[in-house]
Amino acid sequence: MNRLKIERMLACSLMLVLLSSAMMAASAAEDKDILRLGLQSDKFTLMNPFVLPWGNGGVFGLTHVPLAVFKPDLSPGPSLAKSWDISSDGKSITFHLMNNASWHDGKPVTSEDVAFSFEYWKKTSKTDARNLWLNASLDNVEVIDKDTVEVTFKEPLAVATLAAQIPIIFIVPKHIWESVESPDKYEGSDAMVGCGPFVFESYDKDAQVVYLKANDNYFAGKPSVDKIEWRYYRSLDSALLALKKGDIDGMMEYYQPIPGVYAADLIKSGGIDLDIVPDIGVPEHLIFGFREYPSNVTEFRRAVSYAIDYDEIVSMIAAGYGEVPGKGYNSPALPGYDSSIPKLEYSLDKAKEMLNSSGFIDRDGDGLREAQDGSKMRLALASNPKPQLIRTAEVVSSQLRKAGLDVYVPSLTKDEFRKVLYTDKNYTMAISQSTPFGNLGADSASSYFVDLPGMYGTSMDPEIIELENASLHSKDMEELTKNRKAIQAYVANEQPMIALIWGDAIYPVRTDRWDGWVPMNGYGPATYWSWFSLKPVGK
């Protein structure tokens, strides 16, 4: 082989190396611009905004957005509506829309779409909070002009609706959905067309990954994140392992802070920070069923509250990330929190005394108390099947047995638990949780125990119903705060539900790849506001 051929071969090899290096560098740069997020609570099924996990899109602000979004402190801020006015009678809200918003298919967003959306939400799942609220309260929606719409309620519910409902009622295009009779069953290729900051690109069913790209024409400006990959994991452990390995940069799912027991291990992993935000929700609570005995007896509920060791729950369930809650249920981070209400107290002696004095006595000496009429009393403590909540139920069950109550935790699937809690409502006691949204409403979390249209509870006590209606009909924030405090005082006295812990909402994120996370109280860092502030590290 002559020298010239050797030189040519070396030159070609060098060019291939340089070309390969350039391609790898370009790929690495492109890879750096992809935000990878995990999901483990709800598996992807239909690519449809009304189906979970897409149904929570009002909080994330991905493909679809509402008229107003939750700001980081959970107050409502402008989104598709640039401003709004509340009528003097508190019955209507007039929204003034952005005039440069368009759907992902290029058609303009108008007030006709808004009016259509409010009515259309009434066709969605009957267990969806938006469906329940609008079916119970919406009177009519009037199109004033192409950029103005007036939403009127049957009663003075404008303030209450704006505070909690409007930021999760995302708007959909009328021209796509007006011919669809069953919203949560639609599988058309245009189902994911919205007007949000991200455009749906594709879904890999086998890999359980959704691909999104930034909307160049978003009315509030293009996001700083170019692309999002949203991947489903079968368990929290597998999702957190992916986070530690650097396969994902954080989690994006509706109110799923990690249990405190994972915190120490994640901190050791390197490249991971814990965003710890004030938790507007209550990660573990106990609800009493008022249709069943003995949970419809006030003294029984009060005795149960004293039989629970809250410090043990903070230590065992939350690994110290939390505190003993107050009797009024609402956390200190919630607007309208009443700091004068004392904290819950653990006193096994008080619990036993109250049970004895109210007739729940161990008559046969077997260590377990009988009902007031002397009959055997075996009490089911139903639980949401999430592992952390099952563990909480087991701890509470054990604590209540120390007071002489024969309590057990039945094995329930997610669907079975929802049926018991929301459809049949035939539970004695139940362990679950409340979300930031559930607590933000004017009802101040009482929707979990009050039996009114659009609510989940079983209590029909005239006193709480009067307080509930007064709060729902608040005409301004000052009045709403006053009414929220009145509800907390009622809860402290009657104990229709018990917060088992006021927790810190912990959300792990990789800070070695992305900088600029904007956490939202309760919901964490994967939020609408982060899409416009996140930047790859070093860019």
Coordinates of C-alpha atoms in Angstrom, one line a residue:
M1 CA 0.0 0.0 0.0
N2 CA 1.6 3.3 -1.1
R3 CA 1.9 6.3 1.2
L4 CA -0.8 8.3 -0.7
K5 CA -3.4 5.6 0.0
I6 CA -2.5 5.4 3.6
E7 CA -2.8 9.2 4.0
R8 CA -6.2 9.1 2.3
M9 CA -7.4 6.3 4.6
L10 CA -6.2 8.2 7.7
A11 CA -7.9 11.4 6.5
C12 CA -11.2 9.5 5.9
S13 CA -10.9 7.9 9.3
L14 CA -10.3 11.3 10.9
M15 CA -13.3 12.8 9.1
L16 CA -15.5 9.9 10.3
V17 CA -14.3 10.4 13.9
L18 CA -14.9 14.2 13.7
L19 CA -18.3 13.7 12.1
S20 CA -19.2 11.1 14.8
S21 CA -18.1 13.4 17.5
A22 CA -20.1 16.2 16.1
M23 CA -23.2 14.0 15.8
M24 CA -22.8 12.8 19.4
A25 CA -22.3 16.4 20.6
A26 CA -25.4 17.5 18.8
S27 CA -27.4 14.5 20.2
A28 CA -26.1 15.3 23.7
A29 CA -27.1 19.0 23.3
E30 CA -30.6 17.9 22.0
D31 CA -30.9 15.4 24.8
K32 CA -30.1 18.1 27.3
D33 CA -33.1 20.1 26.2
I34 CA -35.6 17.3 26.9
L35 CA -37.3 17.4 30.3
R36 CA -38.0 13.9 31.4
L37 CA -40.8 13.4 34.0
G38 CA -42.2 10.3 35.7
L39 CA -45.7 9.1 36.6
Q40 CA -46.8 6.2 38.7
S41 CA -50.2 7.0 40.1
D42 CA -52.3 6.7 37.0
K43 CA -51.4 4.6 33.9
F44 CA -51.8 6.1 30.4
T45 CA -54.8 4.7 28.6
L46 CA -56.6 7.1 26.2
M47 CA -54.9 10.1 24.8
N48 CA -57.9 12.2 25.9
P49 CA -57.8 15.3 28.1
F50 CA -60.8 14.1 30.2
V51 CA -59.1 10.9 31.1
L52 CA -56.5 10.5 33.9
P53 CA -53.7 11.5 34.1
W54 CA -54.6 14.1 31.5
G55 CA -57.7 15.0 33.5
N56 CA -55.5 16.9 35.9
G57 CA -54.1 19.1 33.2
G58 CA -55.6 22.2 34.7
V59 CA -53.0 22.0 37.4
F60 CA -50.0 21.0 35.1
G61 CA -51.0 23.4 32.3
L62 CA -49.7 21.2 29.5
T63 CA -51.8 20.8 26.4
H64 CA -54.9 22.5 27.9
V65 CA -55.3 25.4 30.2
P66 CA -58.1 27.0 32.2
L67 CA -59.3 30.6 32.3
A68 CA -57.2 31.2 35.4
V69 CA -54.3 29.1 36.8
F70 CA -53.2 28.5 40.3
K71 CA -50.2 30.7 41.1
P72 CA -47.5 29.2 43.3
D73 CA -49.4 30.3 46.5
L74 CA -52.6 28.8 45.0
S75 CA -54.3 32.1 44.4
P76 CA -55.9 32.4 40.9
G77 CA -53.8 34.1 38.3
P78 CA -54.5 35.1 34.6
S79 CA -54.3 32.4 32.0
L80 CA -56.8 32.2 29.0
A81 CA -58.6 35.0 30.7
K82 CA -56.5 38.1 31.2
S83 CA -58.9 39.5 33.8
W84 CA -62.4 39.0 35.3
D85 CA -65.1 40.8 37.3
I86 CA -67.4 39.4 40.0
S87 CA -70.9 40.8 40.1
S88 CA -72.1 42.6 43.2
D89 CA -74.6 39.9 44.1
G90 CA -71.8 37.2 43.9
K91 CA -73.6 35.2 41.3
S92 CA -71.6 35.7 38.2
I93 CA -68.1 36.2 36.8
T94 CA -67.4 38.0 33.6
F95 CA -64.2 36.8 32.0
H96 CA -62.2 38.9 29.5
L97 CA -60.2 36.6 27.2
M98 CA -56.7 36.9 25.7
N99 CA -57.3 37.9 22.1
N100 CA -54.3 36.1 20.7
A101 CA -55.0 32.5 21.8
S102 CA -55.3 29.8 19.2
W103 CA -55.9 26.1 19.3
H104 CA -53.0 23.8 18.2
D105 CA -54.8 23.2 14.9
G106 CA -54.6 27.0 14.2
K107 CA -58.2 27.9 14.8
P108 CA -58.7 30.9 17.2
V109 CA -60.0 30.4 20.8
T110 CA -63.2 32.4 21.3
S111 CA -65.8 32.9 24.0
E112 CA -67.9 30.3 22.2
D113 CA -65.4 27.7 23.2
V114 CA -65.5 28.8 26.8
A115 CA -69.3 28.7 27.0
F116 CA -69.3 25.3 25.3
S117 CA -66.7 23.9 27.7
F118 CA -68.6 24.9 30.9
E119 CA -71.7 23.1 29.7
Y120 CA -69.7 20.2 28.3
W121 CA -68.0 19.5 31.6
K122 CA -71.4 18.4 32.9
K123 CA -71.2 15.3 30.6
T124 CA -67.9 14.1 32.1
S125 CA -67.5 11.4 34.9
K126 CA -70.0 11.8 37.7
T127 CA -67.2 11.3 40.2
D128 CA -65.2 14.2 38.8
A129 CA -65.3 17.3 41.1
R130 CA -65.8 19.6 38.2
N131 CA -68.8 17.7 36.9
L132 CA -70.3 17.6 40.4
W133 CA -69.8 21.3 41.0
L134 CA -71.1 22.5 37.6
N135 CA -74.1 20.2 37.6
A136 CA -75.0 21.4 41.1
S137 CA -74.3 25.1 40.7
L138 CA -74.1 26.4 37.1
D139 CA -77.0 28.4 35.9
N140 CA -76.0 29.6 32.5
V141 CA -73.1 30.9 30.4
E142 CA -73.6 33.9 28.1
V143 CA -71.3 34.9 25.3
I144 CA -71.0 38.7 25.4
D145 CA -68.7 39.0 22.4
K146 CA -65.9 37.0 20.9
D147 CA -63.5 37.8 23.8
T148 CA -66.0 38.1 26.7
V149 CA -68.1 35.6 28.5
E150 CA -70.3 35.7 31.6
V151 CA -70.6 32.6 33.8
T152 CA -73.7 32.8 36.1
F153 CA -74.4 30.5 39.1
K154 CA -77.7 29.5 40.7
E155 CA -76.6 31.1 44.0
P156 CA -73.8 33.5 45.1
L157 CA -71.0 31.1 44.3
A158 CA -68.7 33.2 42.2
V159 CA -66.0 33.7 44.9
A160 CA -66.0 30.0 45.8
T161 CA -65.8 28.9 42.2
L162 CA -63.0 31.2 41.3
A163 CA -61.0 30.2 44.4
A164 CA -60.9 26.5 43.6
Q165 CA -62.9 25.4 40.5
I166 CA -62.0 27.8 37.7
P167 CA -58.2 26.9 37.9
I168 CA -59.0 23.2 37.1
I169 CA -61.7 23.6 34.5
F170 CA -59.7 23.6 31.4
I171 CA -61.2 24.8 28.1
V172 CA -61.6 22.6 25.1
P173 CA -62.3 23.4 21.4
K174 CA -66.0 23.4 20.5
H175 CA -65.3 22.4 16.9
I176 CA -63.8 19.1 18.0
W177 CA -65.9 18.1 20.9
E178 CA -69.4 19.3 20.0
S179 CA -70.2 16.1 18.2
V180 CA -68.7 13.8 20.9
E181 CA -71.4 12.5 23.2
S182 CA -69.2 10.7 25.7
P183 CA -66.1 12.8 26.5
D184 CA -64.1 10.2 28.4
K185 CA -64.5 7.6 25.6
Y186 CA -63.3 9.6 22.6
E187 CA -60.2 8.3 20.8
G188 CA -60.0 10.6 17.8
S189 CA -56.6 11.8 16.6
D190 CA -57.6 15.4 17.4
A191 CA -58.6 14.7 21.0
M192 CA -55.4 16.2 22.4
V193 CA -55.8 19.5 20.5
G194 CA -55.7 22.2 23.1
C195 CA -54.4 25.8 23.4
G196 CA -51.8 25.1 26.2
P197 CA -48.1 25.7 26.2
F198 CA -47.3 22.2 24.9
V199 CA -48.5 20.3 21.9
F200 CA -49.1 16.5 22.0
E201 CA -46.7 14.8 19.5
S202 CA -47.1 11.1 20.1
Y203 CA -47.6 8.2 22.5
D204 CA -45.5 5.0 22.6
K205 CA -48.0 2.5 24.1
D206 CA -45.4 -0.2 24.6
A207 CA -42.9 2.0 26.4
Q208 CA -45.7 4.0 28.1
V209 CA -44.1 7.3 27.2
V210 CA -45.9 10.5 26.0
Y211 CA -43.9 13.0 23.9
L212 CA -44.8 16.7 24.0
K213 CA -43.2 19.7 22.3
A214 CA -43.3 23.4 23.1
N215 CA -46.1 25.5 21.5
D216 CA -44.3 28.1 19.4
N217 CA -47.5 30.1 19.2
Y218 CA -48.6 30.0 22.8
F219 CA -50.5 33.2 23.7
A220 CA -48.4 33.8 26.8
G221 CA -45.1 33.1 25.1
K222 CA -43.1 30.0 24.2
P223 CA -42.1 27.8 27.1
S224 CA -38.4 27.7 28.0
V225 CA -38.7 23.9 27.9
D226 CA -38.5 22.6 24.3
K227 CA -39.6 19.0 24.8
I228 CA -41.1 16.9 27.5
E229 CA -41.1 13.1 27.8
W230 CA -43.6 11.8 30.3
R231 CA -43.0 8.2 31.3
Y232 CA -45.2 5.8 33.4
Y233 CA -43.7 3.6 36.1
R234 CA -45.4 0.7 37.8
S235 CA -44.4 1.7 41.3
L236 CA -43.0 4.6 43.3
D237 CA -39.9 2.6 44.0
S238 CA -39.2 2.1 40.2
A239 CA -39.9 5.7 39.5
L240 CA -37.5 6.9 42.3
L241 CA -34.8 4.5 41.0
A242 CA -35.1 6.0 37.6
L243 CA -34.7 9.5 39.2
K244 CA -31.6 8.4 41.0
K245 CA -30.1 6.9 37.8
G246 CA -30.8 10.1 35.9
D247 CA -33.4 8.6 33.6
I248 CA -35.9 11.2 34.7
D249 CA -35.6 14.7 36.1
G250 CA -38.6 14.7 38.4
M251 CA -42.2 13.5 38.8
M252 CA -45.3 15.0 37.3
E253 CA -48.6 13.7 38.7
Y254 CA -51.5 15.1 40.7
Y255 CA -50.6 15.6 44.4
Q256 CA -48.2 12.7 44.9
P257 CA -45.6 14.0 47.3
I258 CA -43.2 11.2 48.4
P259 CA -43.4 9.7 51.9
G260 CA -40.7 11.1 54.2
V261 CA -39.1 7.6 54.6
Y262 CA -37.6 8.0 51.1
A263 CA -36.0 11.4 51.7
A264 CA -32.6 10.4 53.3
D265 CA -31.8 7.9 50.5
L266 CA -32.6 10.3 47.8
I267 CA -30.4 13.1 49.3
K268 CA -27.5 10.6 49.3
S269 CA -27.8 9.9 45.6
G270 CA -26.3 13.2 44.4
G271 CA -27.7 15.6 41.9
I272 CA -31.1 15.4 43.6
D273 CA -32.7 18.2 45.7
L274 CA -35.9 17.9 47.7
D275 CA -38.4 20.6 47.0
I276 CA -40.3 20.8 50.4
V277 CA -43.3 23.0 50.1
P278 CA -46.2 23.9 52.5
D279 CA -48.8 21.2 52.2
I280 CA -52.2 22.5 51.6
G281 CA -53.5 19.0 51.5
V282 CA -53.6 16.5 54.4
P283 CA -51.6 13.4 53.4
E284 CA -53.4 11.1 55.9
H285 CA -56.8 11.6 57.4
L286 CA -59.6 9.6 59.1
I287 CA -63.2 10.2 58.1
F288 CA -66.2 9.0 60.0
G289 CA -69.3 7.7 58.3
F290 CA -72.5 9.2 59.6
R291 CA -74.8 6.6 58.1
E292 CA -73.2 3.9 60.3
Y293 CA -73.1 3.2 64.0
P294 CA -71.1 4.0 66.2
S295 CA -69.4 6.7 64.1
N296 CA -72.6 8.7 64.1
V297 CA -72.1 9.1 67.9
T298 CA -70.2 12.3 68.8
E299 CA -68.6 11.0 72.0
F300 CA -67.4 7.9 70.1
R301 CA -65.6 10.2 67.5
R302 CA -64.1 12.3 70.2
A303 CA -62.8 9.2 72.0
V304 CA -61.2 8.0 68.8
S305 CA -59.4 11.3 68.4
Y306 CA -57.8 10.8 71.9
A307 CA -56.9 7.2 71.2
I308 CA -54.6 8.1 68.2
D309 CA -50.9 8.6 68.8
Y310 CA -50.1 11.4 66.3
D311 CA -46.4 11.6 67.2
E312 CA -46.1 7.9 66.4
I313 CA -47.7 8.5 63.0
V314 CA -45.4 11.5 62.2
S315 CA -42.4 9.3 63.1
M316 CA -43.4 5.9 61.6
I317 CA -45.3 7.1 58.5
A318 CA -43.6 10.4 57.6
A319 CA -40.1 9.8 59.0
G320 CA -40.4 13.0 61.0
Y321 CA -41.4 15.2 58.0
G322 CA -44.5 16.6 59.5
E323 CA -46.2 17.6 62.8
V324 CA -49.1 16.8 65.0
P325 CA -52.2 18.4 63.4
G326 CA -54.8 20.7 64.9
K327 CA -58.4 19.8 65.9
G328 CA -59.8 22.1 63.2
Y329 CA -58.2 19.9 60.4
N330 CA -57.0 22.6 58.1
S331 CA -53.2 23.1 57.8
P332 CA -51.5 26.4 58.7
A333 CA -50.6 26.9 55.0
L334 CA -54.3 27.1 54.0
P335 CA -55.9 30.6 53.6
G336 CA -58.2 31.2 56.5
Y337 CA -56.4 28.9 59.0
D338 CA -57.5 29.5 62.6
S339 CA -54.4 29.4 64.8
S340 CA -56.4 29.7 68.0
I341 CA -57.7 26.1 67.7
P342 CA -55.6 23.7 69.8
K343 CA -53.7 20.7 68.4
L344 CA -55.0 17.2 68.7
E345 CA -54.0 15.3 71.8
Y346 CA -53.1 11.7 72.4
S347 CA -54.4 10.4 75.7
L348 CA -55.3 6.8 76.0
D349 CA -56.8 7.4 79.5
K350 CA -59.1 10.1 78.2
A351 CA -60.2 7.9 75.3
K352 CA -61.1 5.0 77.7
E353 CA -62.9 7.3 80.1
M354 CA -65.0 8.8 77.2
L355 CA -65.9 5.4 75.8
N356 CA -66.8 4.2 79.3
S357 CA -69.0 7.2 80.1
S358 CA -70.8 7.0 76.8
G359 CA -71.7 3.3 77.2
F360 CA -69.1 1.6 75.1
I361 CA -68.0 -0.9 77.8
D362 CA -66.2 -4.3 77.8
R363 CA -69.1 -6.3 79.4
D364 CA -67.7 -9.8 78.9
G365 CA -64.1 -9.2 80.0
D366 CA -62.5 -10.2 76.6
G367 CA -60.7 -6.9 76.3
L368 CA -63.0 -5.6 73.6
R369 CA -65.8 -3.1 74.0
E370 CA -69.4 -3.9 73.2
A371 CA -71.9 -1.4 71.6
Q372 CA -74.1 0.7 73.9
D373 CA -76.9 -1.9 73.6
G374 CA -74.4 -4.7 74.7
S375 CA -74.0 -6.3 71.2
K376 CA -70.7 -7.2 69.7
M377 CA -69.0 -4.4 67.9
R378 CA -66.4 -5.1 65.1
L379 CA -65.4 -2.0 63.2
A380 CA -64.0 -1.9 59.7
L381 CA -61.4 0.8 59.0
A382 CA -61.5 1.1 55.2
S383 CA -58.4 2.4 53.5
N384 CA -57.3 3.8 50.3
P385 CA -55.0 1.0 48.9
K386 CA -51.9 3.2 48.5
P387 CA -49.1 1.5 50.5
Q388 CA -48.5 4.5 52.8
L389 CA -52.2 4.8 53.6
I390 CA -52.6 1.1 54.2
R391 CA -49.6 1.4 56.6
T392 CA -51.3 4.3 58.3
A393 CA -54.6 2.3 58.6
E394 CA -52.7 -0.6 60.2
V395 CA -51.0 1.8 62.8
V396 CA -54.3 3.5 63.6
S397 CA -56.1 0.1 63.9
S398 CA -53.5 -1.1 66.4
Q399 CA -53.8 2.1 68.4
L400 CA -57.6 1.9 68.6
R401 CA -57.4 -1.7 69.8
K402 CA -55.4 -0.4 72.8
A403 CA -58.5 1.5 73.7
G404 CA -60.5 -1.7 73.5
L405 CA -62.0 -1.2 70.1
D406 CA -62.2 -4.2 67.8
V407 CA -60.9 -2.6 64.6
Y408 CA -59.7 -4.3 61.4
V409 CA -58.5 -3.1 58.0
P410 CA -60.4 -4.9 55.1
S411 CA -58.5 -5.5 51.9
L412 CA -59.9 -3.3 49.2
T413 CA -58.9 -2.5 45.6
K414 CA -58.8 1.1 44.4
D415 CA -62.2 0.7 42.7
E416 CA -63.7 -1.1 45.7
F417 CA -62.5 1.6 48.0
R418 CA -63.9 4.4 45.8
K419 CA -67.3 2.6 45.7
V420 CA -67.4 2.3 49.5
L421 CA -66.4 5.9 50.0
Y422 CA -68.1 7.8 47.2
T423 CA -71.0 5.6 45.9
D424 CA -72.3 3.4 48.7
K425 CA -71.0 5.6 51.5
N426 CA -71.5 2.8 53.9
Y427 CA -68.3 3.0 55.8
T428 CA -67.8 3.4 59.6
M429 CA -64.3 4.8 59.4
A430 CA -62.0 5.4 56.5
I431 CA -58.4 6.3 56.0
S432 CA -57.6 8.5 52.9
Q433 CA -56.2 11.9 52.2
S434 CA -57.3 15.3 51.1
T435 CA -55.7 17.2 48.2
P436 CA -54.8 20.9 48.0
F437 CA -57.8 21.4 45.7
G438 CA -60.1 19.6 48.1
N439 CA -59.1 21.9 50.9
L440 CA -58.9 25.1 49.0
G441 CA -62.6 25.3 48.3
A442 CA -65.0 27.5 50.2
D443 CA -66.2 24.4 52.0
S444 CA -62.8 24.2 53.7
A445 CA -62.4 20.5 53.2
S446 CA -65.9 19.7 54.6
S447 CA -66.9 18.2 51.2
Y448 CA -65.2 15.1 52.6
F449 CA -67.8 14.7 55.3
V450 CA -70.9 16.8 54.4
D451 CA -73.7 15.2 52.4
L452 CA -74.7 17.9 50.0
P453 CA -74.9 17.9 46.2
G454 CA -71.4 17.8 44.7
M455 CA -69.8 16.5 47.9
Y456 CA -68.6 13.2 49.1
G457 CA -69.6 13.0 52.8
T458 CA -72.4 11.5 54.8
S459 CA -73.2 14.1 57.5
M460 CA -76.5 16.0 57.3
D461 CA -76.1 17.9 60.6
P462 CA -78.1 21.1 60.1
E463 CA -75.4 23.1 61.8
I464 CA -72.6 22.2 59.4
I465 CA -74.9 22.5 56.4
E466 CA -75.7 26.0 57.5
L467 CA -72.0 26.8 57.9
E468 CA -71.3 25.2 54.6
N469 CA -73.8 27.2 52.7
A470 CA -72.7 30.4 54.4
S471 CA -69.1 29.7 53.3
L472 CA -70.0 28.7 49.8
H473 CA -72.0 32.0 49.4
S474 CA -69.2 34.2 50.6
K475 CA -69.2 37.4 48.6
D476 CA -65.5 38.3 49.1
M477 CA -62.3 36.8 50.5
E478 CA -62.7 38.5 53.9
E479 CA -66.1 36.9 54.4
L480 CA -64.8 33.6 53.1
T481 CA -61.9 33.6 55.6
K482 CA -64.5 34.2 58.4
N483 CA -66.7 31.4 57.3
R484 CA -63.7 29.0 56.9
K485 CA -62.8 29.6 60.5
A486 CA -66.3 28.8 61.6
I487 CA -66.1 25.5 59.9
Q488 CA -62.8 24.7 61.6
A489 CA -64.4 25.4 65.0
Y490 CA -67.2 23.0 64.1
V491 CA -64.7 20.3 63.1
A492 CA -62.7 20.8 66.3
N493 CA -65.9 20.3 68.4
E494 CA -67.7 17.5 66.5
Q495 CA -64.7 15.7 65.0
P496 CA -66.4 14.5 61.8
M497 CA -62.9 13.9 60.4
I498 CA -59.4 13.9 61.9
A499 CA -56.2 15.1 60.2
L500 CA -53.7 12.4 61.2
I501 CA -50.6 14.5 60.2
W502 CA -49.8 17.9 58.9
G503 CA -47.0 16.9 56.5
D504 CA -44.4 18.5 54.4
A505 CA -45.0 18.0 50.7
I506 CA -41.7 16.5 49.5
Y507 CA -40.9 16.4 45.8
P508 CA -37.5 15.3 44.6
V509 CA -36.0 16.8 41.4
R510 CA -32.7 16.6 39.6
T511 CA -30.9 20.0 39.9
D512 CA -27.8 18.8 38.0
R513 CA -29.7 18.9 34.7
W514 CA -32.4 21.6 35.1
D515 CA -32.4 24.8 37.0
G516 CA -35.3 27.1 37.7
W517 CA -38.0 24.9 39.2
V518 CA -41.0 26.9 40.6
P519 CA -42.7 24.8 43.2
M520 CA -46.4 25.4 44.0
N521 CA -47.8 24.9 47.5
G522 CA -48.9 21.3 47.9
Y523 CA -48.4 20.3 44.3
G524 CA -44.6 20.7 44.1
P525 CA -42.3 21.8 41.2
A526 CA -43.8 20.2 38.1
T527 CA -46.1 23.2 37.4
Y528 CA -47.3 25.6 34.8
W529 CA -44.8 28.2 36.1
S530 CA -41.8 25.9 35.8
W531 CA -42.4 25.5 32.1
F532 CA -41.4 29.1 31.6
S533 CA -38.5 29.3 34.0
L534 CA -36.6 26.0 33.7
K535 CA -33.4 26.0 31.8
P536 CA -30.8 23.2 31.2
V537 CA -27.9 23.6 33.7
G538 CA -25.0 25.5 32.1
K539 CA -27.1 26.9 29.2

